[in-house]
């Protein structure tokens, strides 16, 4: 069958759509509603965590220039560490992934692009306590609703670091990356089992992108509708786009490091996302020049 319509990688570029693509509405109706409800619940969590309080451990704080610079440096350090891991473990990279990984290694300046833009951004959101490790594995489905669980943050990080106040959109970026994982790991499992017959990854990739894109759209729409003018919501669409771009790139780079050290066969998921983000950044730059 013909591939589905393409979707932008950055979900913010889809938010002008008030209704889903007709094909998405037909094939994904239940998923879209679930993703919308999940977005609403995450926004309600952030509203609760950013509510005024006298407890200094939970009181929101401004996103200062010093904090922005510190965040930028930590993202640069993460990129350097992950690129060294990829270079040092080339033998562990699956053969079919080596060309793509080599391309990522050669284009580190483009991976830095959203981080560099973030460094120059006048950030309007507050720093707050947030979930810290939010993805689809951290929610329980009750039937028509969701319960968010496991608030201990990323287990690999020191407890003191997990208590740091951050932008709430980091949680959002984690969930958006989780939709990507859900789509592509499902395709990989189906291909390995032979359930898709003669179909290959290339023919299924547009469908995985389509599911990821419209699930992300429904989640983000539900999140923003419920969040309203919460102090963790950027004041402009441009700021929202850049923060989502920055935090999803950071998360995907972290995932590259995790996969090369634990599940090299899964490198395809974050590598595919990073290649798409590099392309989206280049397209945005071209538009600005014209």
PDB file of N, CA and C in Angstrom, residues 184-277:
ATOM      1  N   UNK A 184       9.021   2.128  16.892  1.00  0.00           N
ATOM      2  CA  UNK A 184      10.098   1.447  16.170  1.00  0.00           C
ATOM      3  C   UNK A 184      10.446   0.090  16.763  1.00  0.00           C
ATOM      4  N   UNK A 185      10.335  -0.076  18.081  1.00  0.00           N
ATOM      5  CA  UNK A 185      10.583  -1.406  18.626  1.00  0.00           C
ATOM      6  C   UNK A 185       9.471  -2.367  18.217  1.00  0.00           C
ATOM      7  N   UNK A 186       8.248  -1.878  18.061  1.00  0.00           N
ATOM      8  CA  UNK A 186       7.163  -2.732  17.567  1.00  0.00           C
ATOM      9  C   UNK A 186       7.463  -3.200  16.145  1.00  0.00           C
ATOM     10  N   UNK A 187       7.935  -2.294  15.300  1.00  0.00           N
ATOM     11  CA  UNK A 187       8.301  -2.670  13.931  1.00  0.00           C
ATOM     12  C   UNK A 187       9.425  -3.696  13.948  1.00  0.00           C
ATOM     13  N   UNK A 188      10.450  -3.467  14.758  1.00  0.00           N
ATOM     14  CA  UNK A 188      11.576  -4.393  14.826  1.00  0.00           C
ATOM     15  C   UNK A 188      11.137  -5.780  15.281  1.00  0.00           C
ATOM     16  N   UNK A 189      10.255  -5.825  16.283  1.00  0.00           N
ATOM     17  CA  UNK A 189       9.764  -7.117  16.775  1.00  0.00           C
ATOM     18  C   UNK A 189       8.965  -7.847  15.699  1.00  0.00           C
ATOM     19  N   UNK A 190       8.129  -7.114  14.984  1.00  0.00           N
ATOM     20  CA  UNK A 190       7.316  -7.733  13.933  1.00  0.00           C
ATOM     21  C   UNK A 190       8.184  -8.243  12.787  1.00  0.00           C
ATOM     22  N   UNK A 191       9.209  -7.500  12.444  1.00  0.00           N
ATOM     23  CA  UNK A 191      10.112  -7.939  11.376  1.00  0.00           C
ATOM     24  C   UNK A 191      10.870  -9.194  11.791  1.00  0.00           C
ATOM     25  N   UNK A 192      11.340  -9.234  13.034  1.00  0.00           N
ATOM     26  CA  UNK A 192      12.083 -10.402  13.508  1.00  0.00           C
ATOM     27  C   UNK A 192      11.209 -11.648  13.537  1.00  0.00           C
ATOM     28  N   UNK A 193       9.938 -11.481  13.874  1.00  0.00           N
ATOM     29  CA  UNK A 193       9.042 -12.636  13.962  1.00  0.00           C
ATOM     30  C   UNK A 193       8.529 -13.103  12.607  1.00  0.00           C
ATOM     31  N   UNK A 194       8.748 -12.281  11.565  1.00  0.00           N
ATOM     32  CA  UNK A 194       8.253 -12.633  10.239  1.00  0.00           C
ATOM     33  C   UNK A 194       6.796 -12.283  10.024  1.00  0.00           C
ATOM     34  N   UNK A 195       6.203 -11.569  10.994  1.00  0.00           N
ATOM     35  CA  UNK A 195       4.773 -11.260  10.902  1.00  0.00           C
ATOM     36  C   UNK A 195       4.446 -10.313   9.758  1.00  0.00           C
ATOM     37  N   UNK A 196       5.454  -9.593   9.256  1.00  0.00           N
ATOM     38  CA  UNK A 196       5.209  -8.616   8.189  1.00  0.00           C
ATOM     39  C   UNK A 196       5.562  -9.156   6.809  1.00  0.00           C
ATOM     40  N   UNK A 197       5.787 -10.465   6.727  1.00  0.00           N
ATOM     41  CA  UNK A 197       6.043 -11.078   5.424  1.00  0.00           C
ATOM     42  C   UNK A 197       7.318 -10.551   4.790  1.00  0.00           C
ATOM     43  N   UNK A 198       7.190 -10.113   3.538  1.00  0.00           N
ATOM     44  CA  UNK A 198       8.361  -9.639   2.800  1.00  0.00           C
ATOM     45  C   UNK A 198       8.689  -8.161   3.068  1.00  0.00           C
ATOM     46  N   UNK A 199       7.886  -7.511   3.879  1.00  0.00           N
ATOM     47  CA  UNK A 199       8.139  -6.098   4.176  1.00  0.00           C
ATOM     48  C   UNK A 199       9.457  -5.945   4.918  1.00  0.00           C
ATOM     49  N   UNK A 200      10.186  -4.881   4.589  1.00  0.00           N
ATOM     50  CA  UNK A 200      11.441  -4.590   5.264  1.00  0.00           C
ATOM     51  C   UNK A 200      11.322  -3.325   6.086  1.00  0.00           C
ATOM     52  N   UNK A 201      12.409  -2.977   6.783  1.00  0.00           N
ATOM     53  CA  UNK A 201      12.400  -1.796   7.642  1.00  0.00           C
ATOM     54  C   UNK A 201      12.077  -0.541   6.835  1.00  0.00           C
ATOM     55  N   UNK A 202      12.642  -0.430   5.624  1.00  0.00           N
ATOM     56  CA  UNK A 202      12.449   0.784   4.834  1.00  0.00           C
ATOM     57  C   UNK A 202      10.978   1.011   4.502  1.00  0.00           C
ATOM     58  N   UNK A 203      10.241  -0.061   4.223  1.00  0.00           N
ATOM     59  CA  UNK A 203       8.828   0.103   3.872  1.00  0.00           C
ATOM     60  C   UNK A 203       7.965   0.371   5.098  1.00  0.00           C
ATOM     61  N   UNK A 204       8.417  -0.063   6.288  1.00  0.00           N
ATOM     62  CA  UNK A 204       7.637   0.140   7.511  1.00  0.00           C
ATOM     63  C   UNK A 204       7.991   1.441   8.217  1.00  0.00           C
ATOM     64  N   UNK A 205       9.159   1.991   7.913  1.00  0.00           N
ATOM     65  CA  UNK A 205       9.616   3.213   8.582  1.00  0.00           C
ATOM     66  C   UNK A 205       8.611   4.364   8.482  1.00  0.00           C
ATOM     67  N   UNK A 206       8.018   4.636   7.290  1.00  0.00           N
ATOM     68  CA  UNK A 206       7.041   5.737   7.228  1.00  0.00           C
ATOM     69  C   UNK A 206       5.838   5.519   8.131  1.00  0.00           C
ATOM     70  N   UNK A 207       5.437   4.268   8.307  1.00  0.00           N
ATOM     71  CA  UNK A 207       4.286   3.993   9.178  1.00  0.00           C
ATOM     72  C   UNK A 207       4.641   4.212  10.642  1.00  0.00           C
ATOM     73  N   UNK A 208       5.867   3.824  11.032  1.00  0.00           N
ATOM     74  CA  UNK A 208       6.310   4.076  12.408  1.00  0.00           C
ATOM     75  C   UNK A 208       6.390   5.579  12.673  1.00  0.00           C
ATOM     76  N   UNK A 209       6.918   6.319  11.709  1.00  0.00           N
ATOM     77  CA  UNK A 209       6.978   7.775  11.850  1.00  0.00           C
ATOM     78  C   UNK A 209       5.588   8.378  11.965  1.00  0.00           C
ATOM     79  N   UNK A 210       4.665   7.849  11.183  1.00  0.00           N
ATOM     80  CA  UNK A 210       3.286   8.351  11.174  1.00  0.00           C
ATOM     81  C   UNK A 210       2.641   8.129  12.541  1.00  0.00           C
ATOM     82  N   UNK A 211       2.800   6.922  13.099  1.00  0.00           N
ATOM     83  CA  UNK A 211       2.218   6.622  14.416  1.00  0.00           C
ATOM     84  C   UNK A 211       2.868   7.503  15.486  1.00  0.00           C
ATOM     85  N   UNK A 212       4.202   7.593  15.444  1.00  0.00           N
ATOM     86  CA  UNK A 212       4.904   8.427  16.415  1.00  0.00           C
ATOM     87  C   UNK A 212       4.465   9.883  16.316  1.00  0.00           C
ATOM     88  N   UNK A 213       4.354  10.398  15.086  1.00  0.00           N
ATOM     89  CA  UNK A 213       4.014  11.802  14.901  1.00  0.00           C
ATOM     90  C   UNK A 213       2.634  12.150  15.437  1.00  0.00           C
ATOM     91  N   UNK A 214       1.635  11.350  15.089  1.00  0.00           N
ATOM     92  CA  UNK A 214       0.270  11.705  15.496  1.00  0.00           C
ATOM     93  C   UNK A 214      -0.012  11.357  16.958  1.00  0.00           C
ATOM     94  N   UNK A 215       0.655  10.336  17.485  1.00  0.00           N
ATOM     95  CA  UNK A 215       0.543  10.078  18.929  1.00  0.00           C
ATOM     96  C   UNK A 215       1.157  11.242  19.711  1.00  0.00           C
ATOM     97  N   UNK A 216       2.308  11.740  19.233  1.00  0.00           N
ATOM     98  CA  UNK A 216       2.950  12.883  19.879  1.00  0.00           C
ATOM     99  C   UNK A 216       2.068  14.119  19.794  1.00  0.00           C
ATOM    100  N   UNK A 217       1.435  14.324  18.642  1.00  0.00           N
ATOM    101  CA  UNK A 217       0.526  15.464  18.467  1.00  0.00           C
ATOM    102  C   UNK A 217      -0.619  15.407  19.477  1.00  0.00           C
ATOM    103  N   UNK A 218      -1.227  14.225  19.635  1.00  0.00           N
ATOM    104  CA  UNK A 218      -2.349  14.099  20.567  1.00  0.00           C
ATOM    105  C   UNK A 218      -1.877  14.333  22.004  1.00  0.00           C
ATOM    106  N   UNK A 219      -0.728  13.770  22.353  1.00  0.00           N
ATOM    107  CA  UNK A 219      -0.180  13.962  23.694  1.00  0.00           C
ATOM    108  C   UNK A 219       0.101  15.437  23.959  1.00  0.00           C
ATOM    109  N   UNK A 220       0.773  16.090  23.015  1.00  0.00           N
ATOM    110  CA  UNK A 220       1.153  17.487  23.209  1.00  0.00           C
ATOM    111  C   UNK A 220      -0.070  18.388  23.241  1.00  0.00           C
ATOM    112  N   UNK A 221      -1.058  18.086  22.424  1.00  0.00           N
ATOM    113  CA  UNK A 221      -2.288  18.879  22.425  1.00  0.00           C
ATOM    114  C   UNK A 221      -2.991  18.767  23.770  1.00  0.00           C
ATOM    115  N   UNK A 222      -3.092  17.542  24.298  1.00  0.00           N
ATOM    116  CA  UNK A 222      -3.706  17.349  25.606  1.00  0.00           C
ATOM    117  C   UNK A 222      -2.926  18.035  26.705  1.00  0.00           C
ATOM    118  N   UNK A 223      -1.609  17.977  26.604  1.00  0.00           N
ATOM    119  CA  UNK A 223      -0.745  18.610  27.613  1.00  0.00           C
ATOM    120  C   UNK A 223      -0.940  20.114  27.631  1.00  0.00           C
ATOM    121  N   UNK A 224      -0.868  20.752  26.478  1.00  0.00           N
ATOM    122  CA  UNK A 224      -0.959  22.212  26.425  1.00  0.00           C
ATOM    123  C   UNK A 224      -2.352  22.702  26.792  1.00  0.00           C
ATOM    124  N   UNK A 225      -3.382  21.963  26.396  1.00  0.00           N
ATOM    125  CA  UNK A 225      -4.752  22.361  26.754  1.00  0.00           C
ATOM    126  C   UNK A 225      -4.931  22.353  28.269  1.00  0.00           C
ATOM    127  N   UNK A 226      -4.408  21.314  28.930  1.00  0.00           N
ATOM    128  CA  UNK A 226      -4.581  21.212  30.381  1.00  0.00           C
ATOM    129  C   UNK A 226      -3.645  22.149  31.129  1.00  0.00           C
ATOM    130  N   UNK A 227      -2.455  22.395  30.572  1.00  0.00           N
ATOM    131  CA  UNK A 227      -1.464  23.232  31.263  1.00  0.00           C
ATOM    132  C   UNK A 227      -1.846  24.701  31.252  1.00  0.00           C
ATOM    133  N   UNK A 228      -2.544  25.137  30.214  1.00  0.00           N
ATOM    134  CA  UNK A 228      -2.949  26.538  30.132  1.00  0.00           C
ATOM    135  C   UNK A 228      -1.759  27.473  30.192  1.00  0.00           C
ATOM    136  N   UNK A 229      -1.794  28.392  31.128  1.00  0.00           N
ATOM    137  CA  UNK A 229      -0.708  29.370  31.275  1.00  0.00           C
ATOM    138  C   UNK A 229       0.175  29.030  32.476  1.00  0.00           C
ATOM    139  N   UNK A 230       0.314  27.746  32.767  1.00  0.00           N
ATOM    140  CA  UNK A 230       1.184  27.332  33.868  1.00  0.00           C
ATOM    141  C   UNK A 230       2.580  27.897  33.695  1.00  0.00           C
ATOM    142  N   UNK A 231       3.293  28.106  34.794  1.00  0.00           N
ATOM    143  CA  UNK A 231       4.604  28.764  34.711  1.00  0.00           C
ATOM    144  C   UNK A 231       5.677  27.929  34.020  1.00  0.00           C
ATOM    145  N   UNK A 232       5.373  26.681  33.731  1.00  0.00           N
ATOM    146  CA  UNK A 232       6.315  25.794  33.039  1.00  0.00           C
ATOM    147  C   UNK A 232       6.068  25.761  31.534  1.00  0.00           C
ATOM    148  N   UNK A 233       5.075  26.522  31.060  1.00  0.00           N
ATOM    149  CA  UNK A 233       4.738  26.564  29.635  1.00  0.00           C
ATOM    150  C   UNK A 233       5.411  27.771  28.992  1.00  0.00           C
ATOM    151  N   UNK A 234       6.192  27.592  27.923  1.00  0.00           N
ATOM    152  CA  UNK A 234       6.830  28.731  27.257  1.00  0.00           C
ATOM    153  C   UNK A 234       5.812  29.762  26.789  1.00  0.00           C
ATOM    154  N   UNK A 235       6.234  31.002  26.769  1.00  0.00           N
ATOM    155  CA  UNK A 235       5.315  32.086  26.410  1.00  0.00           C
ATOM    156  C   UNK A 235       5.093  32.197  24.900  1.00  0.00           C
ATOM    157  N   UNK A 236       5.998  31.643  24.101  1.00  0.00           N
ATOM    158  CA  UNK A 236       5.851  31.740  22.648  1.00  0.00           C
ATOM    159  C   UNK A 236       6.018  30.372  22.011  1.00  0.00           C
ATOM    160  N   UNK A 237       5.465  30.239  20.805  1.00  0.00           N
ATOM    161  CA  UNK A 237       5.596  29.000  20.052  1.00  0.00           C
ATOM    162  C   UNK A 237       7.059  28.736  19.679  1.00  0.00           C
ATOM    163  N   UNK A 238       7.808  29.799  19.368  1.00  0.00           N
ATOM    164  CA  UNK A 238       9.220  29.625  19.005  1.00  0.00           C
ATOM    165  C   UNK A 238      10.025  29.070  20.175  1.00  0.00           C
ATOM    166  N   UNK A 239       9.753  29.577  21.376  1.00  0.00           N
ATOM    167  CA  UNK A 239      10.466  29.062  22.548  1.00  0.00           C
ATOM    168  C   UNK A 239      10.087  27.607  22.801  1.00  0.00           C
ATOM    169  N   UNK A 240       8.807  27.292  22.672  1.00  0.00           N
ATOM    170  CA  UNK A 240       8.357  25.912  22.851  1.00  0.00           C
ATOM    171  C   UNK A 240       9.061  24.988  21.856  1.00  0.00           C
ATOM    172  N   UNK A 241       9.123  25.413  20.604  1.00  0.00           N
ATOM    173  CA  UNK A 241       9.768  24.593  19.570  1.00  0.00           C
ATOM    174  C   UNK A 241      11.232  24.347  19.913  1.00  0.00           C
ATOM    175  N   UNK A 242      11.939  25.393  20.323  1.00  0.00           N
ATOM    176  CA  UNK A 242      13.359  25.244  20.607  1.00  0.00           C
ATOM    177  C   UNK A 242      13.604  24.379  21.841  1.00  0.00           C
ATOM    178  N   UNK A 243      12.806  24.558  22.890  1.00  0.00           N
ATOM    179  CA  UNK A 243      13.008  23.749  24.090  1.00  0.00           C
ATOM    180  C   UNK A 243      12.703  22.277  23.829  1.00  0.00           C
ATOM    181  N   UNK A 244      11.650  21.995  23.062  1.00  0.00           N
ATOM    182  CA  UNK A 244      11.355  20.603  22.708  1.00  0.00           C
ATOM    183  C   UNK A 244      12.488  20.034  21.863  1.00  0.00           C
ATOM    184  N   UNK A 245      12.978  20.813  20.906  1.00  0.00           N
ATOM    185  CA  UNK A 245      14.089  20.363  20.062  1.00  0.00           C
ATOM    186  C   UNK A 245      15.326  20.082  20.909  1.00  0.00           C
ATOM    187  N   UNK A 246      15.632  20.977  21.840  1.00  0.00           N
ATOM    188  CA  UNK A 246      16.818  20.826  22.684  1.00  0.00           C
ATOM    189  C   UNK A 246      16.723  19.592  23.563  1.00  0.00           C
ATOM    190  N   UNK A 247      15.588  19.432  24.255  1.00  0.00           N
ATOM    191  CA  UNK A 247      15.481  18.345  25.219  1.00  0.00           C
ATOM    192  C   UNK A 247      15.299  16.986  24.550  1.00  0.00           C
ATOM    193  N   UNK A 248      14.657  16.928  23.376  1.00  0.00           N
ATOM    194  CA  UNK A 248      14.556  15.642  22.679  1.00  0.00           C
ATOM    195  C   UNK A 248      15.910  15.242  22.090  1.00  0.00           C
ATOM    196  N   UNK A 249      16.687  16.221  21.608  1.00  0.00           N
ATOM    197  CA  UNK A 249      18.030  15.897  21.124  1.00  0.00           C
ATOM    198  C   UNK A 249      18.893  15.379  22.271  1.00  0.00           C
ATOM    199  N   UNK A 250      18.831  16.065  23.401  1.00  0.00           N
ATOM    200  CA  UNK A 250      19.601  15.620  24.567  1.00  0.00           C
ATOM    201  C   UNK A 250      19.218  14.191  24.948  1.00  0.00           C
ATOM    202  N   UNK A 251      17.928  13.908  24.973  1.00  0.00           N
ATOM    203  CA  UNK A 251      17.458  12.577  25.360  1.00  0.00           C
ATOM    204  C   UNK A 251      17.909  11.523  24.354  1.00  0.00           C
ATOM    205  N   UNK A 252      17.829  11.827  23.063  1.00  0.00           N
ATOM    206  CA  UNK A 252      18.229  10.860  22.040  1.00  0.00           C
ATOM    207  C   UNK A 252      19.731  10.578  22.111  1.00  0.00           C
ATOM    208  N   UNK A 253      20.531  11.597  22.403  1.00  0.00           N
ATOM    209  CA  UNK A 253      21.972  11.391  22.557  1.00  0.00           C
ATOM    210  C   UNK A 253      22.239  10.496  23.766  1.00  0.00           C
ATOM    211  N   UNK A 254      21.551  10.755  24.870  1.00  0.00           N
ATOM    212  CA  UNK A 254      21.669   9.893  26.048  1.00  0.00           C
ATOM    213  C   UNK A 254      21.318   8.444  25.681  1.00  0.00           C
ATOM    214  N   UNK A 255      20.269   8.274  24.887  1.00  0.00           N
ATOM    215  CA  UNK A 255      19.841   6.929  24.480  1.00  0.00           C
ATOM    216  C   UNK A 255      20.901   6.232  23.631  1.00  0.00           C
ATOM    217  N   UNK A 256      21.574   6.987  22.760  1.00  0.00           N
ATOM    218  CA  UNK A 256      22.673   6.403  21.978  1.00  0.00           C
ATOM    219  C   UNK A 256      23.718   5.797  22.912  1.00  0.00           C
ATOM    220  N   UNK A 257      24.081   6.549  23.954  1.00  0.00           N
ATOM    221  CA  UNK A 257      25.064   6.055  24.904  1.00  0.00           C
ATOM    222  C   UNK A 257      24.570   4.827  25.644  1.00  0.00           C
ATOM    223  N   UNK A 258      23.304   4.829  26.022  1.00  0.00           N
ATOM    224  CA  UNK A 258      22.742   3.676  26.743  1.00  0.00           C
ATOM    225  C   UNK A 258      22.738   2.449  25.844  1.00  0.00           C
ATOM    226  N   UNK A 259      22.292   2.618  24.608  1.00  0.00           N
ATOM    227  CA  UNK A 259      22.153   1.461  23.720  1.00  0.00           C
ATOM    228  C   UNK A 259      23.508   0.872  23.322  1.00  0.00           C
ATOM    229  N   UNK A 260      24.505   1.707  23.056  1.00  0.00           N
ATOM    230  CA  UNK A 260      25.810   1.156  22.658  1.00  0.00           C
ATOM    231  C   UNK A 260      26.413   0.347  23.804  1.00  0.00           C
ATOM    232  N   UNK A 261      26.082   0.698  25.037  1.00  0.00           N
ATOM    233  CA  UNK A 261      26.628  -0.004  26.196  1.00  0.00           C
ATOM    234  C   UNK A 261      25.779  -1.178  26.661  1.00  0.00           C
ATOM    235  N   UNK A 262      24.524  -1.224  26.238  1.00  0.00           N
ATOM    236  CA  UNK A 262      23.622  -2.258  26.759  1.00  0.00           C
ATOM    237  C   UNK A 262      22.896  -3.062  25.682  1.00  0.00           C
ATOM    238  N   UNK A 263      22.420  -2.390  24.617  1.00  0.00           N
ATOM    239  CA  UNK A 263      21.621  -3.085  23.596  1.00  0.00           C
ATOM    240  C   UNK A 263      21.989  -2.540  22.209  1.00  0.00           C
ATOM    241  N   UNK A 264      23.141  -2.887  21.686  1.00  0.00           N
ATOM    242  CA  UNK A 264      23.554  -2.303  20.397  1.00  0.00           C
ATOM    243  C   UNK A 264      22.548  -2.512  19.269  1.00  0.00           C
ATOM    244  N   UNK A 265      21.789  -3.596  19.322  1.00  0.00           N
ATOM    245  CA  UNK A 265      20.787  -3.828  18.270  1.00  0.00           C
ATOM    246  C   UNK A 265      19.703  -2.753  18.255  1.00  0.00           C
ATOM    247  N   UNK A 266      19.546  -2.035  19.372  1.00  0.00           N
ATOM    248  CA  UNK A 266      18.519  -1.005  19.458  1.00  0.00           C
ATOM    249  C   UNK A 266      19.046   0.380  19.092  1.00  0.00           C
ATOM    250  N   UNK A 267      20.305   0.476  18.700  1.00  0.00           N
ATOM    251  CA  UNK A 267      20.860   1.767  18.294  1.00  0.00           C
ATOM    252  C   UNK A 267      20.035   2.420  17.202  1.00  0.00           C
ATOM    253  N   UNK A 268      19.355   1.608  16.417  1.00  0.00           N
ATOM    254  CA  UNK A 268      18.588   2.135  15.285  1.00  0.00           C
ATOM    255  C   UNK A 268      17.552   3.159  15.739  1.00  0.00           C
ATOM    256  N   UNK A 269      16.989   3.008  16.936  1.00  0.00           N
ATOM    257  CA  UNK A 269      15.902   3.907  17.356  1.00  0.00           C
ATOM    258  C   UNK A 269      16.414   5.324  17.619  1.00  0.00           C
ATOM    259  N   UNK A 270      17.366   5.533  18.538  1.00  0.00           N
ATOM    260  CA  UNK A 270      17.839   6.919  18.723  1.00  0.00           C
ATOM    261  C   UNK A 270      18.609   7.441  17.518  1.00  0.00           C
ATOM    262  N   UNK A 271      19.340   6.569  16.802  1.00  0.00           N
ATOM    263  CA  UNK A 271      20.092   7.042  15.627  1.00  0.00           C
ATOM    264  C   UNK A 271      19.141   7.561  14.563  1.00  0.00           C
ATOM    265  N   UNK A 272      18.061   6.855  14.340  1.00  0.00           N
ATOM    266  CA  UNK A 272      17.062   7.290  13.366  1.00  0.00           C
ATOM    267  C   UNK A 272      16.487   8.644  13.760  1.00  0.00           C
ATOM    268  N   UNK A 273      16.200   8.830  15.045  1.00  0.00           N
ATOM    269  CA  UNK A 273      15.641  10.100  15.513  1.00  0.00           C
ATOM    270  C   UNK A 273      16.636  11.233  15.328  1.00  0.00           C
ATOM    271  N   UNK A 274      17.900  10.979  15.637  1.00  0.00           N
ATOM    272  CA  UNK A 274      18.913  12.030  15.515  1.00  0.00           C
ATOM    273  C   UNK A 274      19.085  12.447  14.067  1.00  0.00           C
ATOM    274  N   UNK A 275      19.079  11.498  13.160  1.00  0.00           N
ATOM    275  CA  UNK A 275      19.178  11.828  11.731  1.00  0.00           C
ATOM    276  C   UNK A 275      18.003  12.697  11.308  1.00  0.00           C
ATOM    277  N   UNK A 276      16.801  12.374  11.791  1.00  0.00           N
ATOM    278  CA  UNK A 276      15.626  13.191  11.471  1.00  0.00           C
ATOM    279  C   UNK A 276      15.756  14.595  12.056  1.00  0.00           C
ATOM    280  N   UNK A 277      16.274  14.684  13.275  1.00  0.00           N
ATOM    281  CA  UNK A 277      16.420  16.000  13.905  1.00  0.00           C
ATOM    282  C   UNK A 277      17.467  16.844  13.190  1.00  0.00           C
TER     283      UNK A 277
END
